[in-house]
Phi, psi and omega in degrees: 000357191306322168291330180294312189286332175304306182300314194303290196300332171299288159353315177276331184278326171264002166271348178255358155279327161285351176253138197303149175312331192255098165302314193300342189260162193271138182248154194270152195301324165284342162278338176296310177315295182323300189295310175300333157290335165296316207284322181302321186275349162285339189279297197299311169293339193270310181319300173310313185309312208263340182065031176291109180298199185291303170298316188296304169313316177286319167292328157325294181317314188292317166288339155300328168313316173295307175297323173303298173315308182291350158267009176058065175272153182277165206285329186291325176283313176318278165352287186294325188283329184286308170323294182309313159314304181312301172304314190250354181237319178231038161256327195278156182279011198270000000 
């Protein structure tokens, strides 16, 4: 299960790089959209780099979700980020 853990760490790092450094300020809708687009591009590359199959993607996503909770993100934000990850980067055959 090493690649799953490595992929979840890579997802967390990609997410933290994608969002603005100042998390305390309220982000506009446009800022969130741009940040998520950057994150989805990186997430797709992570999926390809680690050769994640269906089950591996599910496990990596679950571990990524736990990392976001551990980092103190609000449950609503985590749910939206994880859902968008699944739809945009981890479901397609690309």
